[in-house]
Amino acid sequence: MAAEGGSNLAVLDALDSARTQMYHMKAIVIAGMGFFTDAYDLFCITTVSKLLGRIYYPNDNLYLDKPKPGTLPVSTNNLVTGVALVGTLMGQLVFGYFGDKLGRKRVYGITLVLMAACAIGSGLSFGSTRHAVIGTLCFFRFWLGFGIGGDYPLSATIMSEYSNKKTRGAFIAAVFAMQGVGIIFAGLVSMVISGILLRYNPAPSWTEDHDSSLGDQLPAADYMWRIVLMLGAFPALATFYWRMKMPETARYTALIEGNAKQAANDMQKVMDVEIQSEQDKLARYKAANDYPLLSREFAQRHGLHLIGTATTWFLLDIAFYSQNLTQKDIFPAIKLTSPAGDINPLKEVFEISKAMFLVALLGTFPGYWVTVALIDKMGRYLIQLIGFFMMSVFMLLMGIMYDDLKNKYTTLFALFYALTFFFANFGPNSTTFVLPAELFPTRVRSTCHAISAASGKAGAIVAAFGVQSLTLKGDIASIKKALIILAVTNMLGFFFTFLVPETMGRSLEEISGEDGNAGNGPGVPAGAAMGAADVSKDDKIPVSSTEWQSSMQA
């Protein structure tokens, strides 16, 4: 059967109307494993940062009015947990730019190689002093973050350009939802490894015996954090071959490289359908898309969109990364972990990991997949507004009621805390990833997603170096202040969402104006495009499921 394109390119019509099949599932798994690795690598540091303080700064807190186990100095802790975020920001901008200039496929594998190599390097030490260990860790985690950063714009752009318009939001959100699985595994792996080592290396609590508490576990504890960090290399390596075999997206091949014939050939093998190349129709798309990022034309068409996607992601990540990076400091308040002095080093890691695993499993993970289920029914816009609003409400309640929640209503405290995670992920944490992959023209799609994502990582850096400083010492007044600040940032995110239009149910070319129309300008009502989501069955191309492997030969 030939796919007739009408006034549009047939290959684009075929992509927009193809039913869900094997090549979609393969793409989700391949791109999703990258995000699994990203989340594991970024958040596993939360489970071991307190352990690093006990090992390498054991006596720093002995002479306080209330002595306690060693901890990383505030500046060092912020650097250890935040340096990967700085690398991520830079990697997003660099790989996003080259994704548009060189093609999505050409730079896609580099990110995995960098992530795998630096995950292994993070567990090494160039020297025996604490400065050498922390310095080596920070060096490799910076470059680990640089590789992770590249995954954001490339995975989102590739998935959006492969998807059909009816389920595009769910496909992109499913890739991002693997971040939730990665966070779960960061807690699970740390819990299992610390539990095994704890069984064979018992030790008294720090209060019972300062020296034996660490001394009896020192070799095992030092191996433990290194193993956890190095294991992040394996999921990246597992999907490298398949990532290299993915064909370039047809949209990039046709609209940017100007080769409609190659695009049609690639997609014919993927979807097992005959598609006309229609090289003569490319001129109309080129004319509608022939303007650079730094131009008046882009500013008029998409300037407010870019401001909207960048500001909402920035504000969201202040809250989201504050939740994840500071949860080790919140856990004692909600009685999920014991006071540091009452346990030994490996027991502390075990309890932090267990709490992180439970919060991620019950609060974080469901939110991602509820978004996947509903994003093409409710739309991105509404989900983002609901998420920001509910996060603001729960964080404000925790900030105002912190003393009572901590001392009297710890179960309610834990529930509020879990609900902030749920509405972050059934909300802006998912939609801020999806929207930049849909709103912008093919020529600058990867770059615009990178700018939006980098803005988000700037928010994460604010969380790591700013908000985390307020919670690190467990001071009640400072924690209350942090929660109220986060409630305000979420409400700002709610209002900046009004700069972003709804994209549900329309083709990428229609949204961006690449089809020769003006595109969806700022101020278009969120529900204006919702009717387009109801694609008639008669409009579908009856293509059969094929093995992804055959498409890789294109």
XYZ file of C-alpha atoms in Angstrom:
554
model
C 0.000 0.000 0.000
C 1.305 3.454 -0.809
C 1.011 6.235 1.683
C -0.498 9.224 -0.098
C 0.601 12.492 1.394
C -1.861 14.954 -0.215
C -0.417 18.418 0.271
C 2.003 17.145 2.927
C 5.031 14.931 2.563
C 3.888 11.317 2.486
C 6.657 10.200 4.847
C 5.494 12.700 7.471
C 1.856 11.700 7.055
C 2.889 8.058 7.417
C 4.721 8.791 10.674
C 1.829 10.855 12.057
C -0.867 8.286 11.352
C 0.976 4.957 11.779
C -0.478 2.737 14.468
C 1.643 1.750 17.460
C 3.955 -1.094 16.506
C 7.278 -2.752 17.248
C 9.536 0.070 16.112
C 7.839 2.439 18.562
C 8.396 0.003 21.430
C 12.046 -0.515 20.488
C 12.648 3.223 20.366
C 11.044 3.713 23.793
C 13.212 0.977 25.335
C 16.447 2.196 23.734
C 15.907 5.849 24.625
C 14.362 4.951 27.980
C 17.372 2.931 29.116
C 19.413 6.079 28.677
C 17.118 7.875 31.098
C 17.205 4.931 33.488
C 20.993 5.330 33.545
C 20.742 9.119 33.871
C 18.530 8.925 36.945
C 20.529 6.150 38.585
C 23.786 8.060 38.142
C 22.394 11.408 39.301
C 20.550 10.162 42.379
C 22.673 7.261 43.683
C 25.015 9.885 45.151
C 22.223 10.736 47.629
C 22.492 7.288 49.210
C 26.260 7.454 49.820
C 27.052 11.128 50.495
C 26.621 10.733 54.271
C 28.846 7.659 54.140
C 31.570 9.700 52.431
C 31.434 12.120 55.354
C 31.865 9.321 57.896
C 34.794 7.779 56.004
C 36.780 10.827 54.965
C 35.827 13.409 57.640
C 35.458 11.116 60.694
C 36.547 13.546 63.410
C 35.195 16.854 62.156
C 32.166 16.842 64.467
C 33.726 15.375 67.639
C 34.218 18.704 69.372
C 30.803 20.238 68.837
C 28.497 20.904 71.785
C 26.578 17.838 70.652
C 29.128 15.498 69.007
C 27.924 13.482 66.023
C 29.394 11.295 63.244
C 31.575 12.902 60.614
C 29.860 14.685 57.723
C 31.026 16.308 54.541
C 31.551 20.052 54.969
C 28.616 21.972 53.486
C 30.635 23.261 50.523
C 32.094 19.807 49.820
C 28.689 18.106 50.107
C 27.160 20.600 47.691
C 30.033 20.069 45.262
C 29.806 16.262 45.401
C 26.040 16.249 44.817
C 25.917 19.255 42.486
C 28.923 18.944 40.171
C 27.153 16.379 37.966
C 24.312 18.867 37.503
C 26.766 21.510 36.286
C 28.111 18.981 33.783
C 24.564 18.069 32.756
C 23.726 21.695 32.003
C 26.781 22.090 29.780
C 26.248 18.737 28.077
C 22.658 19.607 27.238
C 23.685 22.769 25.431
C 26.608 21.170 23.560
C 24.868 17.967 22.467
C 21.610 19.785 21.762
C 23.406 22.110 19.354
C 25.221 19.281 17.576
C 22.016 17.241 17.424
C 20.635 19.904 15.091
C 23.868 20.506 13.172
C 25.112 16.930 12.668
C 21.951 14.871 13.112
C 20.394 13.110 16.072
C 21.930 9.700 15.357
C 25.543 10.833 14.835
C 26.006 12.107 18.373
C 23.565 9.784 20.169
C 26.072 7.045 20.991
C 28.735 9.418 22.317
C 26.587 10.221 25.337
C 26.389 6.551 26.397
C 30.138 5.982 26.057
C 30.863 9.058 28.151
C 28.346 8.025 30.798
C 29.712 4.482 31.080
C 33.364 5.534 31.254
C 32.745 8.240 33.847
C 30.499 6.049 36.016
C 33.430 3.660 36.330
C 35.857 6.532 36.884
C 33.680 7.918 39.696
C 34.539 4.895 41.820
C 38.301 5.315 41.424
C 40.756 7.354 43.478
C 43.831 9.143 42.155
C 45.612 9.107 45.502
C 44.870 8.111 49.100
C 44.017 11.428 50.785
C 40.478 12.664 51.193
C 41.202 15.575 48.880
C 42.354 13.160 46.161
C 39.290 10.944 46.584
C 36.778 13.801 46.565
C 38.655 15.548 43.730
C 38.617 12.413 41.562
C 34.945 11.827 42.334
C 33.989 15.380 41.381
C 36.078 15.311 38.178
C 34.424 12.179 36.833
C 30.947 13.146 38.000
C 31.239 16.408 36.087
C 31.920 14.523 32.840
C 29.325 11.919 33.766
C 26.824 14.764 33.953
C 28.082 16.092 30.616
C 27.137 12.780 28.974
C 23.816 12.639 30.819
C 23.052 16.135 29.566
C 23.269 15.003 25.955
C 20.615 12.360 26.521
C 17.903 14.903 27.333
C 17.545 16.770 24.015
C 18.535 13.821 21.817
C 16.200 11.221 23.360
C 13.259 13.629 23.482
C 13.779 14.831 19.919
C 14.271 11.346 18.480
C 11.168 10.006 20.227
C 8.999 12.939 19.161
C 10.129 12.640 15.532
C 9.489 8.878 15.429
C 6.037 9.053 17.041
C 2.548 9.248 15.608
C 0.561 12.323 16.602
C -2.161 10.471 18.501
C 0.154 8.865 21.089
C 3.252 11.069 20.794
C 2.882 12.495 24.299
C 2.643 9.039 25.863
C 5.709 7.805 23.956
C 7.886 10.752 24.989
C 6.582 10.572 28.560
C 7.295 6.820 28.646
C 10.943 7.487 27.788
C 11.133 10.038 30.586
C 9.271 7.718 32.982
C 12.322 5.474 32.994
C 13.844 8.172 35.200
C 11.492 6.940 37.927
C 12.724 3.380 37.476
C 16.297 4.634 37.685
C 15.598 6.403 40.990
C 14.011 3.225 42.362
C 17.064 1.192 41.371
C 19.427 3.773 42.876
C 17.760 3.096 46.226
C 17.360 -0.637 45.668
C 20.948 -1.312 44.589
C 22.377 0.729 47.469
C 20.054 -1.044 49.892
C 21.008 -4.527 48.685
C 24.773 -3.888 48.605
C 24.837 -2.157 52.006
C 22.606 -4.907 53.449
C 24.942 -7.671 52.258
C 28.064 -5.905 53.527
C 26.339 -5.052 56.817
C 25.559 -8.711 57.394
C 29.222 -9.684 57.172
C 30.652 -6.560 58.800
C 28.706 -5.841 62.011
C 29.706 -2.847 64.102
C 28.425 -0.914 67.126
C 26.576 2.363 66.715
C 28.558 5.605 66.677
C 27.264 6.541 70.152
C 28.376 3.211 71.621
C 31.934 3.355 70.238
C 33.131 6.131 67.953
C 36.229 4.318 66.725
C 34.845 0.794 66.277
C 31.649 2.007 64.602
C 33.662 3.111 61.584
C 36.822 1.048 62.032
C 35.061 -2.328 61.923
C 33.357 -1.385 58.634
C 35.902 0.874 56.958
C 37.132 -1.432 54.138
C 33.596 -2.654 53.339
C 32.150 0.869 53.494
C 34.834 2.181 51.146
C 34.105 -0.582 48.633
C 30.382 -0.049 49.014
C 30.108 3.500 47.646
C 32.503 2.726 44.803
C 30.493 -0.319 43.692
C 27.210 1.635 43.742
C 28.628 4.387 41.533
C 30.378 2.043 39.106
C 27.266 -0.071 38.497
C 25.802 2.886 36.624
C 27.974 1.919 33.645
C 26.164 -1.340 32.894
C 22.727 -0.179 31.638
C 24.464 2.356 29.395
C 26.681 -0.289 27.815
C 23.758 -2.723 27.463
C 21.946 -0.526 24.925
C 24.914 0.976 23.067
C 24.711 -1.440 20.105
C 20.995 -0.835 19.533
C 21.394 2.911 19.853
C 24.043 2.845 17.125
C 21.741 0.841 14.815
C 18.818 3.283 15.045
C 18.258 5.067 11.710
C 18.276 8.862 11.541
C 14.809 10.316 12.030
C 12.903 10.831 8.788
C 12.059 14.395 9.738
C 15.725 15.346 10.056
C 16.680 13.495 6.857
C 13.897 15.105 4.833
C 13.493 18.583 6.268
C 17.088 19.389 7.275
C 19.272 17.259 4.999
C 16.781 17.728 2.145
C 16.740 14.038 1.209
C 13.105 12.953 1.024
C 14.033 9.768 -0.860
C 16.323 8.520 1.913
C 13.753 9.437 4.544
C 11.082 7.476 2.675
C 13.404 4.478 2.265
C 14.277 4.445 5.969
C 10.653 4.597 7.071
C 9.472 2.033 4.506
C 11.759 -0.513 6.116
C 10.704 0.513 9.608
C 6.957 0.453 8.920
C 6.789 -2.038 6.057
C 4.796 0.364 3.871
C 5.500 1.915 0.504
C 5.992 5.679 0.769
C 6.445 8.182 -2.057
C 9.603 10.281 -1.709
C 8.069 13.529 -3.101
C 11.345 15.447 -3.260
C 9.580 18.312 -5.036
C 7.495 19.157 -1.953
C 10.516 19.954 0.224
C 10.759 23.528 -1.050
C 7.579 24.531 0.804
C 8.891 23.119 4.091
C 12.292 24.743 3.616
C 10.688 28.141 2.986
C 8.622 27.864 6.167
C 11.586 26.671 8.255
C 14.490 28.695 6.875
C 15.257 30.951 9.826
C 17.873 30.558 12.593
C 17.348 30.477 16.335
C 18.707 34.009 16.776
C 16.321 35.778 14.422
C 13.294 38.047 14.595
C 11.229 35.365 12.844
C 11.967 32.817 15.585
C 11.331 35.384 18.314
C 7.948 36.277 16.826
C 6.847 32.681 16.303
C 8.380 30.884 19.275
C 10.052 33.393 21.570
C 7.362 33.237 24.267
C 7.172 29.461 23.884
C 10.893 29.168 24.657
C 10.561 31.521 27.618
C 7.660 29.394 28.854
C 9.411 26.031 28.519
C 12.657 27.363 30.024
C 11.148 29.157 33.027
C 8.768 26.348 33.971
C 11.560 23.748 33.785
C 13.850 26.022 35.847
C 11.248 26.486 38.577
C 10.240 22.827 38.570
C 13.798 21.560 38.989
C 14.445 23.799 41.986
C 11.704 21.848 43.754
C 12.289 18.429 42.188
C 16.022 18.227 42.861
C 15.590 19.776 46.297
C 13.239 16.896 47.094
C 15.621 14.225 45.841
C 18.949 15.640 46.994
C 17.742 16.692 50.445
C 15.516 13.728 51.240
C 18.340 12.146 53.268
C 17.992 15.173 55.580
C 14.170 15.059 55.630
C 13.932 11.299 56.308
C 14.834 11.559 60.036
C 12.065 14.139 60.474
C 9.422 11.747 59.128
C 10.926 8.826 61.100
C 12.020 6.880 58.021
C 15.624 6.764 59.251
C 17.300 6.677 62.663
C 19.424 9.482 64.127
C 22.979 9.231 62.773
C 24.523 8.596 66.187
C 22.293 5.567 66.851
C 23.565 3.525 63.902
C 26.820 2.526 62.212
C 27.871 3.734 58.712
C 26.528 0.844 56.631
C 23.292 0.765 58.615
C 22.817 4.465 57.834
C 23.267 3.825 54.104
C 20.841 0.904 54.313
C 18.154 3.021 56.015
C 18.577 6.001 53.661
C 18.462 3.688 50.628
C 15.399 1.862 51.922
C 13.569 5.129 52.566
C 14.548 6.474 49.128
C 13.361 3.227 47.517
C 9.977 3.334 49.293
C 9.326 7.008 48.526
C 10.285 6.480 44.878
C 8.190 3.311 44.563
C 5.061 4.683 46.231
C 5.278 8.384 45.355
C 7.622 9.040 42.448
C 7.084 6.019 40.181
C 3.252 6.091 39.968
C 3.218 9.754 38.946
C 5.321 9.119 35.837
C 3.068 6.353 34.565
C -0.194 8.129 35.351
C 1.170 10.863 33.079
C 1.889 8.296 30.363
C -1.684 7.022 30.635
C -3.396 10.421 30.609
C -1.186 12.888 28.726
C -2.876 12.270 25.368
C -6.320 12.490 26.982
C -5.951 15.423 29.393
C -3.221 17.270 27.503
C 0.171 18.579 28.627
C -1.100 21.996 29.699
C -3.688 20.831 32.237
C -1.410 18.189 33.767
C 1.336 20.772 34.246
C -1.012 23.272 35.915
C -2.425 20.636 38.275
C 1.059 19.386 39.177
C 2.505 22.797 39.983
C -0.543 23.790 42.024
C -0.671 20.619 44.117
C 3.091 20.647 44.761
C 2.784 24.216 45.992
C -0.103 23.313 48.312
C 1.621 20.320 49.924
C 4.970 22.068 50.351
C 3.283 25.096 51.895
C 1.393 22.843 54.319
C 4.620 21.056 55.298
C 6.425 24.349 55.769
C 3.704 25.952 57.916
C 2.874 22.802 59.949
C 6.416 21.407 60.117
C 6.693 21.284 63.944
C 3.366 19.505 64.450
C 3.887 17.175 61.503
C 7.373 16.244 62.720
C 6.415 15.634 66.340
C 2.757 14.544 66.269
C 1.633 13.544 62.789
C 4.581 11.799 61.176
C 2.353 9.552 59.035
C 0.603 12.606 57.617
C 4.016 14.227 57.072
C 5.179 11.188 55.099
C 1.939 11.261 53.059
C 2.340 14.955 52.181
C 5.970 14.353 51.244
C 5.070 11.414 48.983
C 2.267 13.410 47.331
C 4.690 16.181 46.356
C 6.679 13.524 44.486
C 3.531 12.142 42.870
C 2.361 15.534 41.591
C 5.854 16.476 40.463
C 5.791 13.499 38.116
C 2.088 13.536 37.318
C 2.767 17.126 36.461
C 5.614 19.389 35.387
C 8.522 16.973 35.752
C 7.065 14.981 32.848
C 5.416 17.741 30.819
C 8.413 20.088 30.841
C 10.331 17.276 29.114
C 7.594 16.610 26.555
C 6.643 20.131 25.462
C 10.017 21.408 24.143
C 10.252 18.287 21.972
C 6.992 19.240 20.238
C 6.786 23.027 20.063
C 9.815 23.992 17.971
C 10.801 23.536 14.294
C 12.931 20.569 13.239
C 15.923 22.781 12.425
C 16.227 24.001 16.048
C 14.189 21.395 17.948
C 17.143 19.743 19.684
C 18.735 23.099 20.536
C 15.518 24.546 21.964
C 14.943 21.419 24.039
C 18.549 21.721 25.239
C 18.047 25.368 26.254
C 14.901 24.448 28.165
C 16.564 21.457 29.824
C 19.682 23.485 30.687
C 17.430 26.061 32.304
C 16.029 23.207 34.354
C 19.492 22.112 35.403
C 20.219 25.689 36.434
C 17.282 25.232 38.812
C 18.753 21.928 39.976
C 22.049 23.708 40.709
C 20.127 26.253 42.786
C 18.691 23.275 44.684
C 22.080 21.592 45.165
C 24.046 24.656 46.203
C 21.283 26.760 47.776
C 18.254 24.884 49.101
C 20.339 21.897 50.200
C 22.451 24.192 52.400
C 19.311 25.061 54.364
C 18.458 21.420 55.125
C 21.904 19.867 55.573
C 22.260 20.540 59.310
C 18.692 19.557 60.157
C 17.804 22.961 61.629
C 14.012 23.147 61.921
C 13.691 26.837 61.083
C 15.872 26.426 57.990
C 13.933 23.396 56.748
C 10.634 25.288 57.172
C 12.098 28.210 55.254
C 13.230 25.881 52.444
C 9.776 24.286 52.125
C 8.004 27.650 51.934
C 10.498 28.884 49.314
C 9.783 25.768 47.239
C 6.030 26.345 47.547
C 6.497 29.834 46.104
C 8.666 28.593 43.200
C 6.011 26.023 42.302
C 3.312 28.696 42.237
C 5.504 30.797 39.934
C 5.765 27.740 37.690
C 1.961 27.537 37.649
C 1.703 31.074 36.268
C 4.527 30.734 33.723
C 2.733 27.681 32.295
C 0.287 30.102 30.649
C 3.043 30.979 28.147
C 2.991 27.427 26.770
C 0.263 26.311 24.316
C -1.309 22.858 24.123
C 0.292 20.513 21.578
C -1.879 17.422 21.927
C -3.134 15.647 18.834
C -1.410 17.736 16.129
C 1.558 16.995 13.900
C 4.930 18.513 14.744
C 4.856 20.504 11.503
C 1.437 21.952 12.283
C 2.517 22.941 15.818
C 5.754 24.616 14.678
C 4.393 26.163 11.471
C 6.719 24.112 9.247
C 3.762 23.076 7.112
C 3.522 26.651 5.824
C 0.991 27.865 8.396
C 1.748 30.370 11.140
C 2.055 27.754 13.851
C 0.452 27.930 17.277
C 1.312 31.394 18.532
C 1.423 32.394 22.172
C -1.921 33.037 23.740
C -3.731 30.262 21.861
C -6.162 28.673 24.336
C -4.899 25.419 25.773
C -7.947 23.510 24.601
C -7.915 24.859 21.060
C -6.134 21.881 19.635
C -7.695 19.160 21.733
C -10.162 18.089 19.107
C -7.292 17.130 16.864
C -6.442 14.307 19.223
C -9.414 12.303 17.988
C -7.835 10.802 14.904
C -10.313 8.851 12.830
C -9.565 5.196 12.280
C -10.034 5.823 8.560
C -7.022 8.160 8.629
C -4.647 5.467 9.840
C -2.283 3.632 7.555
C -2.683 -0.113 8.181
C 0.985 -0.916 8.610
C 2.097 -4.201 10.109
C 4.432 -4.728 13.054
C 8.020 -5.476 11.983
C 11.146 -6.370 13.845
C 13.297 -3.358 14.699
C 16.348 -5.235 13.515
C 15.210 -5.025 9.904
C 14.894 -1.263 10.144
C 18.462 -0.957 11.355
C 19.789 -1.967 7.961
C 18.498 1.254 6.406
